[in-house]
Short mmCIF file of C-alpha atoms and ligand atoms in Angstrom, two decimals:
data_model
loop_
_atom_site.label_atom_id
_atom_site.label_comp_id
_atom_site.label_asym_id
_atom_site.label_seq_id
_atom_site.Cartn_x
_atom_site.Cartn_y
_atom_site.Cartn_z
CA UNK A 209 -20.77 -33.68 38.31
CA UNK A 210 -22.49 -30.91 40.01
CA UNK A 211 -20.66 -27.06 39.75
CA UNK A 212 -21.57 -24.19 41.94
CA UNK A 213 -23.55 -21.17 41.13
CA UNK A 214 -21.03 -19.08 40.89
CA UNK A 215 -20.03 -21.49 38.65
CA UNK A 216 -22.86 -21.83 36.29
CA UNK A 217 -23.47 -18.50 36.35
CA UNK A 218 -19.91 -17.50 35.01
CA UNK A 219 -20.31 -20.03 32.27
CA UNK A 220 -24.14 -18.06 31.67
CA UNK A 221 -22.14 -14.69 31.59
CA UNK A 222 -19.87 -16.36 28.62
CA UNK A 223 -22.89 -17.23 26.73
CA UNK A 224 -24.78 -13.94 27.22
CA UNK A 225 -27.49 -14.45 29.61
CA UNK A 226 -27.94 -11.77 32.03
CA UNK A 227 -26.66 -12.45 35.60
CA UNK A 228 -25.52 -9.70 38.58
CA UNK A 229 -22.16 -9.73 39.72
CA UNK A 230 -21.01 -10.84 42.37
CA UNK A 231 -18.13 -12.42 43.77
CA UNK A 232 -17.01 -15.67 46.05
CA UNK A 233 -15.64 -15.51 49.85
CA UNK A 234 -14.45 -17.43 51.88
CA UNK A 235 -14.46 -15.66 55.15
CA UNK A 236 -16.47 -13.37 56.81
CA UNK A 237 -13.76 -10.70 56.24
CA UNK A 238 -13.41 -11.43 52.66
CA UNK A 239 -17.26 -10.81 52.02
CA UNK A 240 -17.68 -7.78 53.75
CA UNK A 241 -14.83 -6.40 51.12
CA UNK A 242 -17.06 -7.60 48.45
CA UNK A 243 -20.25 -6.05 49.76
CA UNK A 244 -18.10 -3.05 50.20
CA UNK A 245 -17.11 -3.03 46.55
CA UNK A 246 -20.57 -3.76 45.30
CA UNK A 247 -22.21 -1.17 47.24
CA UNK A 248 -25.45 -0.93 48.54
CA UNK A 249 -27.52 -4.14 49.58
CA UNK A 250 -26.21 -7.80 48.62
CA UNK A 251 -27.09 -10.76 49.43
CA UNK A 252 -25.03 -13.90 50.63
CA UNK A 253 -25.15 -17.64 49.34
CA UNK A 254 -24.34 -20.71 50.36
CA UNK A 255 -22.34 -22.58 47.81
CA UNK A 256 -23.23 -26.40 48.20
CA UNK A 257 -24.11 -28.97 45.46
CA UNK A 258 -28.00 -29.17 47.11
CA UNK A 259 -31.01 -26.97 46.14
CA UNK A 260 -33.74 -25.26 48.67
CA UNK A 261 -30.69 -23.07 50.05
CA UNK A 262 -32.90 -20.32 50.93
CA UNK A 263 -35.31 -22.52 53.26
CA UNK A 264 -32.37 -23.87 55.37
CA UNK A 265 -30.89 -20.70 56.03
CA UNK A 266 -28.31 -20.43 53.01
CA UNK A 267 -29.07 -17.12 51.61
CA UNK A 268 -29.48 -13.64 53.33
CA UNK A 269 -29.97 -10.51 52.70
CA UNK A 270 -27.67 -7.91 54.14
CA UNK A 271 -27.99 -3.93 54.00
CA UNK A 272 -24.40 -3.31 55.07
CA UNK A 273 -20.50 -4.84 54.59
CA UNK A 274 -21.28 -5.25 57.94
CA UNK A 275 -24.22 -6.92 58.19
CA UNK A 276 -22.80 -9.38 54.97
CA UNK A 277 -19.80 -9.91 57.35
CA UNK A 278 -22.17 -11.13 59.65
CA UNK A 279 -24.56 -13.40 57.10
CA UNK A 280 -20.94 -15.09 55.92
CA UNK A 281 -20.41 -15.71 60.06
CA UNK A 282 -23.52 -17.83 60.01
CA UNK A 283 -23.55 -19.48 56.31
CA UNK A 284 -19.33 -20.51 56.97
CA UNK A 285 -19.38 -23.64 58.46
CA UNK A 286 -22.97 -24.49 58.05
CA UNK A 287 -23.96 -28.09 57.37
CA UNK A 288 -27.01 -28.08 54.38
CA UNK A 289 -28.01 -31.25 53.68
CA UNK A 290 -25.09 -33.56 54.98
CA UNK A 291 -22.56 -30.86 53.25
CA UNK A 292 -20.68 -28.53 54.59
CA UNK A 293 -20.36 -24.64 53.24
CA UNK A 294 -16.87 -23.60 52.54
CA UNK A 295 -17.88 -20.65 49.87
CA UNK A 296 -20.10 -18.03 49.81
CA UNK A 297 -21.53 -15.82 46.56
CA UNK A 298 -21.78 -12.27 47.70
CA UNK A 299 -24.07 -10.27 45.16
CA UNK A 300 -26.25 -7.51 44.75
CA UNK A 301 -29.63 -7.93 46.43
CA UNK A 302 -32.28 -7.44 42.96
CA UNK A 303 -35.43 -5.63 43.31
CA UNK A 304 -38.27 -8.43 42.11
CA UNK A 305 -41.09 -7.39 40.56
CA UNK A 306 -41.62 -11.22 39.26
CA UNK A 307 -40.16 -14.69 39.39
CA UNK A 308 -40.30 -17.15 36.55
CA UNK A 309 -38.72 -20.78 36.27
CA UNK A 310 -36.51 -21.55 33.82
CA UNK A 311 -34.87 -25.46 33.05
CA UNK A 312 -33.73 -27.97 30.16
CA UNK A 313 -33.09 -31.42 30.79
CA UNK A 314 -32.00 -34.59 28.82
CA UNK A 315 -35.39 -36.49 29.13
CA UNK A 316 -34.78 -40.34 28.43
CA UNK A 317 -38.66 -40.84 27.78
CA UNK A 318 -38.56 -38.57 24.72
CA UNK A 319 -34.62 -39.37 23.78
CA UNK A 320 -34.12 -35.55 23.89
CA UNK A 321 -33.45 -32.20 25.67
CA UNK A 322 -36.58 -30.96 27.17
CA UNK A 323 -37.23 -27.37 27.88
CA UNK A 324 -39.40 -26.18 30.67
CA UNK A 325 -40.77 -22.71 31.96
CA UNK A 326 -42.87 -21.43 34.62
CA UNK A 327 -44.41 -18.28 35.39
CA UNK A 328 -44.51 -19.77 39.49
CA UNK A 329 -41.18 -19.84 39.74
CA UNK A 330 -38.54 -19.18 43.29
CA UNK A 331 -40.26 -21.84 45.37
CA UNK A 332 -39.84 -25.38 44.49
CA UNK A 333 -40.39 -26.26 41.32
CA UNK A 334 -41.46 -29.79 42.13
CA UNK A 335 -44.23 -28.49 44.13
CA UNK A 336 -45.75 -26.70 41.45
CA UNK A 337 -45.06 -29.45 38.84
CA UNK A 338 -47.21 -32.01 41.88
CA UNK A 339 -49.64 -29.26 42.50
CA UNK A 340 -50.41 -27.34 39.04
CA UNK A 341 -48.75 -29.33 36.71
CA UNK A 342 -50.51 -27.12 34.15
CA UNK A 343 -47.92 -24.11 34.68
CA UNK A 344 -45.45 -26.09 33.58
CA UNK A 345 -44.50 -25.48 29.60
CA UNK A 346 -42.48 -27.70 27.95
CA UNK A 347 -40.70 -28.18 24.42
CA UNK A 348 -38.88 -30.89 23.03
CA UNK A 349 -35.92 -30.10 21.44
CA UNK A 350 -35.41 -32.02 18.20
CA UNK A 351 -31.84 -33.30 18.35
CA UNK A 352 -31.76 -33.05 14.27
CA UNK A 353 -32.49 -29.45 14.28
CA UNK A 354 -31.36 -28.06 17.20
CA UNK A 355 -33.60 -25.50 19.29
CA UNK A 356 -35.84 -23.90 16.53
CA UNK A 357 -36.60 -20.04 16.88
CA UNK A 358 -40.37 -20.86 17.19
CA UNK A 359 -39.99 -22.95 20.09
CA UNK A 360 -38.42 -20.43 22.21
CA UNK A 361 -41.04 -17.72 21.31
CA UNK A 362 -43.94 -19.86 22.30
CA UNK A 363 -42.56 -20.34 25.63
CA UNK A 364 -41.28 -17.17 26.19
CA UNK A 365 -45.09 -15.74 25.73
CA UNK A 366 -46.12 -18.80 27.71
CA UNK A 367 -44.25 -16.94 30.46
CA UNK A 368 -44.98 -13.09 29.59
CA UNK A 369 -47.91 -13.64 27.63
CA UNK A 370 -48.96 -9.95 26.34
CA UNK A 371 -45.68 -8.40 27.26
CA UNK A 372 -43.22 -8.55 23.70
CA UNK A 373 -40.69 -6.70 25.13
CA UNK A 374 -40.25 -9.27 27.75
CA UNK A 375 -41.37 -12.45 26.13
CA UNK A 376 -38.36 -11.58 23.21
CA UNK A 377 -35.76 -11.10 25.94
CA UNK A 378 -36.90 -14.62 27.81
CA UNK A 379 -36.55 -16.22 23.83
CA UNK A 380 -32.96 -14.78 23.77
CA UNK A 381 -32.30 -16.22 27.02
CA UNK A 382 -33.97 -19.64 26.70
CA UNK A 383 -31.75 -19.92 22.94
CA UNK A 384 -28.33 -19.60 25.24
CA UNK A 385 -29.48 -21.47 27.88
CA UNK A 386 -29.68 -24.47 25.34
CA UNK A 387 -26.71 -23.57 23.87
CA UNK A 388 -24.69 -23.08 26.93
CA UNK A 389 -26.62 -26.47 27.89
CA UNK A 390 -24.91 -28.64 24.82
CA UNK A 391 -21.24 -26.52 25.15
CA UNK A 392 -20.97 -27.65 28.48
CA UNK A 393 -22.33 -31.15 28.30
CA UNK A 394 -25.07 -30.23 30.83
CA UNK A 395 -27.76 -33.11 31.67
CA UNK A 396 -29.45 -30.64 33.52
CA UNK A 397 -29.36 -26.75 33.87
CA UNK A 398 -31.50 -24.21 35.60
CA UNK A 399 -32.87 -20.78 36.34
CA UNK A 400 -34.65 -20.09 39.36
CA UNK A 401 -35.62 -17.50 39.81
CA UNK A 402 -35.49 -15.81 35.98
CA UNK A 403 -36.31 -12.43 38.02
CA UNK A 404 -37.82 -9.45 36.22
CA UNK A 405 -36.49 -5.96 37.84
CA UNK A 406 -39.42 -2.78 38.25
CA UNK A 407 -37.71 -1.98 35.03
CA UNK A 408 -38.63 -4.97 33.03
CA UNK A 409 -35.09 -6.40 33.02
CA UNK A 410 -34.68 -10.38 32.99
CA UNK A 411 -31.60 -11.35 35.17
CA UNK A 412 -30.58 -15.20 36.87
CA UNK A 413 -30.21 -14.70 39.94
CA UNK A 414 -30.00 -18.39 40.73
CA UNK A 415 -28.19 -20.64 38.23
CA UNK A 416 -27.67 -24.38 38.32
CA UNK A 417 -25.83 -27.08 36.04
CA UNK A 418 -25.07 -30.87 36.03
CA UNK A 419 -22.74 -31.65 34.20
CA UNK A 420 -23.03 -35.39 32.21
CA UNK A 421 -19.63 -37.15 33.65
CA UNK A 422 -19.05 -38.71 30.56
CA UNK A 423 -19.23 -35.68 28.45
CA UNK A 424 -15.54 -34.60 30.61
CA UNK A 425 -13.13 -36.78 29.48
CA UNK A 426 -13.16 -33.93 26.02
CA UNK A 427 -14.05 -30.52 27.89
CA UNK A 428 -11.02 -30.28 30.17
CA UNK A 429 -12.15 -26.50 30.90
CA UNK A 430 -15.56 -28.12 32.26
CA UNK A 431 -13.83 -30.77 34.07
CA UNK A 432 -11.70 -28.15 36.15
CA UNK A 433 -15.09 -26.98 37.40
CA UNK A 434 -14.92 -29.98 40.29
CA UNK A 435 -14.84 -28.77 43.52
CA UNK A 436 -13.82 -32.15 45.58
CA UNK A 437 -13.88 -30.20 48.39
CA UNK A 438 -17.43 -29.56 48.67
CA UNK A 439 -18.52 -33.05 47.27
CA UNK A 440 -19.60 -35.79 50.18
CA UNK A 441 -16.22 -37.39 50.99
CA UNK A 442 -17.14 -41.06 50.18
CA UNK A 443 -18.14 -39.98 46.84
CA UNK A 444 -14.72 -38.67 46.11
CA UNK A 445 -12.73 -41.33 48.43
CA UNK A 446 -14.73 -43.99 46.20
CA UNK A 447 -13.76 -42.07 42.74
CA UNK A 448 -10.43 -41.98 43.51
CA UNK A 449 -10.43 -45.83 44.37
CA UNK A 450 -12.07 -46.79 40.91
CA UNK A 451 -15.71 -47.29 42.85
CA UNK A 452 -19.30 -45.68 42.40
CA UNK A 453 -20.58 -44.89 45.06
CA UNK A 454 -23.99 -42.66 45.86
CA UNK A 455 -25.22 -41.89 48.74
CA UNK A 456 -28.92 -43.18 49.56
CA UNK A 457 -31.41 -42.62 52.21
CA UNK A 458 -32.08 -46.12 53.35
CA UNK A 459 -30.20 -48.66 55.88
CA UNK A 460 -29.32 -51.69 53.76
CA UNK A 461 -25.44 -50.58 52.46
CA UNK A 462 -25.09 -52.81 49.53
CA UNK A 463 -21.39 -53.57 48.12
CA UNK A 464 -22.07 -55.05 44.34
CA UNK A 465 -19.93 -55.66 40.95
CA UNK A 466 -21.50 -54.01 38.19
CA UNK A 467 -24.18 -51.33 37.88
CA UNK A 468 -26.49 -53.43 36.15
CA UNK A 469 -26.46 -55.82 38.87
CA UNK A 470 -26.23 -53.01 41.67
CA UNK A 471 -29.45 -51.70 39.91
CA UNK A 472 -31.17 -55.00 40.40
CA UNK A 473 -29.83 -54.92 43.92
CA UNK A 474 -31.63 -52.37 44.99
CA UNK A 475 -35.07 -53.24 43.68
CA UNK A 476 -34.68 -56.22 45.39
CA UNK A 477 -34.20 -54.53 48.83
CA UNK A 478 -37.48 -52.59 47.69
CA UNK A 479 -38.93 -55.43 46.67
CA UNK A 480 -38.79 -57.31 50.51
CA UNK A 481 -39.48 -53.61 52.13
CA UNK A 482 -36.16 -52.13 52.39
CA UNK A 483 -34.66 -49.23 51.18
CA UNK A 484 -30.85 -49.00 49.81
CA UNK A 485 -28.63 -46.89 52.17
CA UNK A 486 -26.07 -46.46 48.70
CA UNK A 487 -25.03 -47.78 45.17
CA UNK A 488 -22.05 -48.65 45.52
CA UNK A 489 -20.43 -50.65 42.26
CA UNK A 490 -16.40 -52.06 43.10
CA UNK A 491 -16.60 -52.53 39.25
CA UNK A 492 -15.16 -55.41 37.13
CA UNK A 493 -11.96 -56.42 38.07
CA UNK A 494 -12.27 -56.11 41.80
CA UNK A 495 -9.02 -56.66 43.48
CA UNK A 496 -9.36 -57.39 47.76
CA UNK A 497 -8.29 -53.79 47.75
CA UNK A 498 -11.02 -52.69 46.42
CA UNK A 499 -13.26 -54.25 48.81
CA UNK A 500 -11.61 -53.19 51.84
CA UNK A 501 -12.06 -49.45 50.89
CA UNK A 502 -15.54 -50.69 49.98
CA UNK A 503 -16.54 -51.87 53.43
CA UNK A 504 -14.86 -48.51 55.12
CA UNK A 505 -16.86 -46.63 53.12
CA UNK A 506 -20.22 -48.36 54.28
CA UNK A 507 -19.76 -49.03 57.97
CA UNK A 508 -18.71 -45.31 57.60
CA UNK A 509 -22.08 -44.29 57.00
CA UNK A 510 -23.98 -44.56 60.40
CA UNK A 511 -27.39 -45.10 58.46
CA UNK A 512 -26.41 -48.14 58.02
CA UNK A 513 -27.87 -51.21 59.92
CA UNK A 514 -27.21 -54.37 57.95
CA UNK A 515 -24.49 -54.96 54.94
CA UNK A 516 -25.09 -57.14 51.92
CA UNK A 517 -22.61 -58.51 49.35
CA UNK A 518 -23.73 -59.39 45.77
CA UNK A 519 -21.36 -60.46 43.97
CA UNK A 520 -21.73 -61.86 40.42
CA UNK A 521 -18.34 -63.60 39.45
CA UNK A 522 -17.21 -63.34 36.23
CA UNK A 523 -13.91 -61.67 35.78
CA UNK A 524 -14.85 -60.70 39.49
CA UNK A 525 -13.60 -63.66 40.82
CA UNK A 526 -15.46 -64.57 44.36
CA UNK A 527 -12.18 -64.99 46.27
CA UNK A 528 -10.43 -61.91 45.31
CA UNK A 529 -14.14 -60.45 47.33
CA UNK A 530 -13.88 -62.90 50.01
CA UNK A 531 -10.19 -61.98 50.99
CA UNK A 532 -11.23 -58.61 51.24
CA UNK A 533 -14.25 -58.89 53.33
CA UNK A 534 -11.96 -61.13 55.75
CA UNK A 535 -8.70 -58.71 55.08
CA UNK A 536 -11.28 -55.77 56.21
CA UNK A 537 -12.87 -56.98 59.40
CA UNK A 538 -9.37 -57.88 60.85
CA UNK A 539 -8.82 -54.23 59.98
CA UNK A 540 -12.03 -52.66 61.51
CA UNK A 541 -14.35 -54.16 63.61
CA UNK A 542 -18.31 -54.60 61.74
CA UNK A 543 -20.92 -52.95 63.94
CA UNK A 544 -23.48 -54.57 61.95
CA UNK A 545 -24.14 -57.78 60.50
CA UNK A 546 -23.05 -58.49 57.06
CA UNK A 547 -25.28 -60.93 54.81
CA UNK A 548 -22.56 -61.95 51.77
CA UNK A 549 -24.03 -63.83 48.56
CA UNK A 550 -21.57 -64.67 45.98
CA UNK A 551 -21.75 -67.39 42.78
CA UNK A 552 -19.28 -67.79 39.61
CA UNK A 553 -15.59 -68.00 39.41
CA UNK A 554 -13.50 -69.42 41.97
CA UNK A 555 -17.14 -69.45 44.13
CA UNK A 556 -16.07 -72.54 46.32
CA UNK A 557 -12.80 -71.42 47.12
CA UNK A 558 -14.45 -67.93 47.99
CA UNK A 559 -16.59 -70.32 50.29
CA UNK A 560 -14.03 -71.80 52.35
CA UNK A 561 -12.15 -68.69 52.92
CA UNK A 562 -15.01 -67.38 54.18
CA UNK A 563 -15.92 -70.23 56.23
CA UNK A 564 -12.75 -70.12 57.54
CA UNK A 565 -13.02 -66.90 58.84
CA UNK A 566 -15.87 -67.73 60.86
CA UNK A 567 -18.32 -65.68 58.01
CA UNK A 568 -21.27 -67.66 55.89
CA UNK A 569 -22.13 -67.38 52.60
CA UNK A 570 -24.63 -68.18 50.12
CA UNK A 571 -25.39 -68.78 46.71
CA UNK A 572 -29.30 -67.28 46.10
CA UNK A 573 -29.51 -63.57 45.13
CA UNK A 574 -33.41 -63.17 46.51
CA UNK A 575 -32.50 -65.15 49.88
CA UNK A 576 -29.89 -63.02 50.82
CA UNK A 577 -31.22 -59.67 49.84
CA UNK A 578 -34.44 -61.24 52.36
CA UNK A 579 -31.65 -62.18 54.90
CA UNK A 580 -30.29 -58.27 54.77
CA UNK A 581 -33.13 -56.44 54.55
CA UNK A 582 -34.99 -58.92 57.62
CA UNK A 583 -31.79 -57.72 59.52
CA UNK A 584 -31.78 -54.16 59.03
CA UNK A 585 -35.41 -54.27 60.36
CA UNK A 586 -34.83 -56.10 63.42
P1 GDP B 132 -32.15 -21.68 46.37
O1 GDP B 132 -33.03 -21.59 47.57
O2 GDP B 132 -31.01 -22.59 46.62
O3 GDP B 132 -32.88 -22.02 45.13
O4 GDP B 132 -31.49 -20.21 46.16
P2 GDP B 132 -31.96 -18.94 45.30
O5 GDP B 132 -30.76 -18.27 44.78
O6 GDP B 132 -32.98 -19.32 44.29
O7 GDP B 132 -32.60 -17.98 46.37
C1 GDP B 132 -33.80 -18.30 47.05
C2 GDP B 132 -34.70 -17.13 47.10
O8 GDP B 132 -34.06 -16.04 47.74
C3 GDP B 132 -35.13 -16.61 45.73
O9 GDP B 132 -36.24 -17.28 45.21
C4 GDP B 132 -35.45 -15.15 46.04
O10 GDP B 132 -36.78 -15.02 46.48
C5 GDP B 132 -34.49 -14.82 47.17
N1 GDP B 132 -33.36 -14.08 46.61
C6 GDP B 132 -32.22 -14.58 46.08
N2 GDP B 132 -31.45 -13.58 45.58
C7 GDP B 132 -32.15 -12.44 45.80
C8 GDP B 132 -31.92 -11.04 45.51
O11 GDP B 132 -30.93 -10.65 44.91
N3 GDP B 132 -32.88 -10.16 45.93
C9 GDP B 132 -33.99 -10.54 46.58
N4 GDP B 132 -34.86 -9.62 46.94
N5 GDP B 132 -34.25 -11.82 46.84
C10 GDP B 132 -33.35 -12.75 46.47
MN1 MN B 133 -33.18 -21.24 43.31
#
């Protein structure tokens, strides 16, 4: 689950990591009260689950209520990366004398929370992990221990090498930034920029946080962070029907039982050349239900040219998926053409309702992932 940075950065406040204030609007009006509380220069950001706001227009600076009245005008309503803004953080525009990267992640390769800081931080900090891969410090946090003073002194100098005043402020910071990391069953969190001010203050003026959806079912407080409204609308339609479903960039929408399975799915489409336009997992017990909201939820996505069922029946059974593929397209029409490969239980009789219905199907996983991708291509 993704949070906002207004978000994140009240759960930073909580765990004592310096952040401005700042407030959330949701019109134009509202924000220009803000700015006019604040005082002085603010600026205005989009609140969307995507990063690289500031390149697509997301956050301005404004010198006036006014001119923040304005900077709402534009950022309301805008569409960044397929989502639409319905909140914006109005804050105090920081002087920057400096702009470090700050981040901790649960890294599968090393079974562990990694730590990272950069002294190049406020652009993309993939580019400068591709380009100079050297200004990128890390630390592995030993899961036995904990985060061990040490560690967080070495990369604080690794950022503000020569300046102790700083560097013991950044080890403060990077301690609560695990902590506030493991309290909120984080998989990720973030700060970019960690800004120094002329005076040699550290703030966050950008704060981000995953949160690990398994870690909710036993932080309800954490949990009450989801903002459905400003997640993609599939993703939450699917939730709410028992699916997984994410979003991908390809054109082959895939509708499969089990993540495992879905997984191998997709490296299949890779494999023959095409490129996944979701995951999308109708789970176990799939009932024709399921695979009705399944199929709306594909042909809703206009990326998509070509639809393939994989469908692995065990307590799945095949006909359950084959009366709702037939259920579905009497529905909604299919714009485009749908390759369907089931085997296991109740496979024949999945067969023959499909048969009937004037659809074919077949039994070999790598022949029908060839069939869909060869179809999405043509
Ligand atoms: P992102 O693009 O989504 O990562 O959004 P950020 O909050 O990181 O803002 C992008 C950039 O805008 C930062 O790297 C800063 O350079 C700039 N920025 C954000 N807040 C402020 C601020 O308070 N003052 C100034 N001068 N620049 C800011
Ligand atoms: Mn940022």
């Amino acid at each position: 689950m993704n949070i906002h940075e207004y978000q994140a950065k009240e759960v930073f406040r909580r765990h004592g990591i310096p952040v401005p204030p700042g407030k959330v609007a949701t019109t134009p009006e509202e924000a220009e009260r803000i700015a006019l509380a604040l005082g002085g220069k603010v600026v205005v950001k989009a609140q969307v689950h995507v990063g690289g706001r500031g390149k697509a227009g997301g956050v301005k600076l404004a010198s006036s209520p006014q001119e923040a009245r304005d900077a709402a005008a534009k950022i309301l309503g805008m569409e960044i990366k397929g989502l639409t803004v319905r909140k914006v953080l109005v804050t105090p525009a920081e002087d920057i004398a400096h702009e470090a990267y700050l981040g901790a992640i649960v890294d599968r390769s090393s079974g562990a929370v990694v730590l990272m800081a950069s002294p190049e931080g406020g652009i993309d900090i993939e580019e400068v992990a591709a380009k100079t891969p050297e200004l990128i410090f890390k630390e592995r946090i030993d899961p036995r221990y904990g985060m061990l003073p040490h560690q967080a002194l070495r990369l604080a100098y690794r950022l503000y090498a020569g300046d102790t005043a700083r560097a013991r402020q950044a080890a403060e910071i990077i301690q609560k930034l695990y902590a506030a990391m493991l309290d909120a069953g984080a998989s990720l969190i973030e700060i970019n920029p960690l800004i120094t001010t002329p005076s040699g203050q550290l703030q966050a003026i950008d704060a981000k946080m995953n949160i690990d959806d398994n870690e909710l079912f036993r932080r309800s407080a954490v949990a009450e962070l989801r903002d459905t409204e400003s997640e993609a609308a599939a993703e939450v339609e699917a939730r709410a029907k028992g699916l997984t479903y994410i979003k991908l960039d390809g054109n082959v929408g895939c509708c499969v039982n089990g993540a495992g399975l879905a997984m191998a799915t997709m490296d299949l489409v890779k494999y023959y050349g095409g490129e996944p336009a979701n995951f999308l997992d109708i789970g176990g017990s799939s009932s024709p239900e399921k695979v009705i909201v399944a199929l709306q939820i594909i042909t809703a996505d206009e990326a998509v040219k070509s639809i393939l069922f994989n469908i692995f029946g065990g307590i799945t059974r095949c006909d359950d998926v084959a009366n709702g593929i037939v259920e579905a397209t009497r529905q909604f029409k299919l714009k485009v053409p749908i390759t369907i490969r089931l085997t296991g239980t109740n496979e024949e009789k999945a067969v023959e309702i499909l048969e009937g219905a004037g659809f074919s199907a077949m039994t070999d996983m790598d022949e029908a992932v060839r069939k869909a991708v060869e179809l999405a291509t043509s």
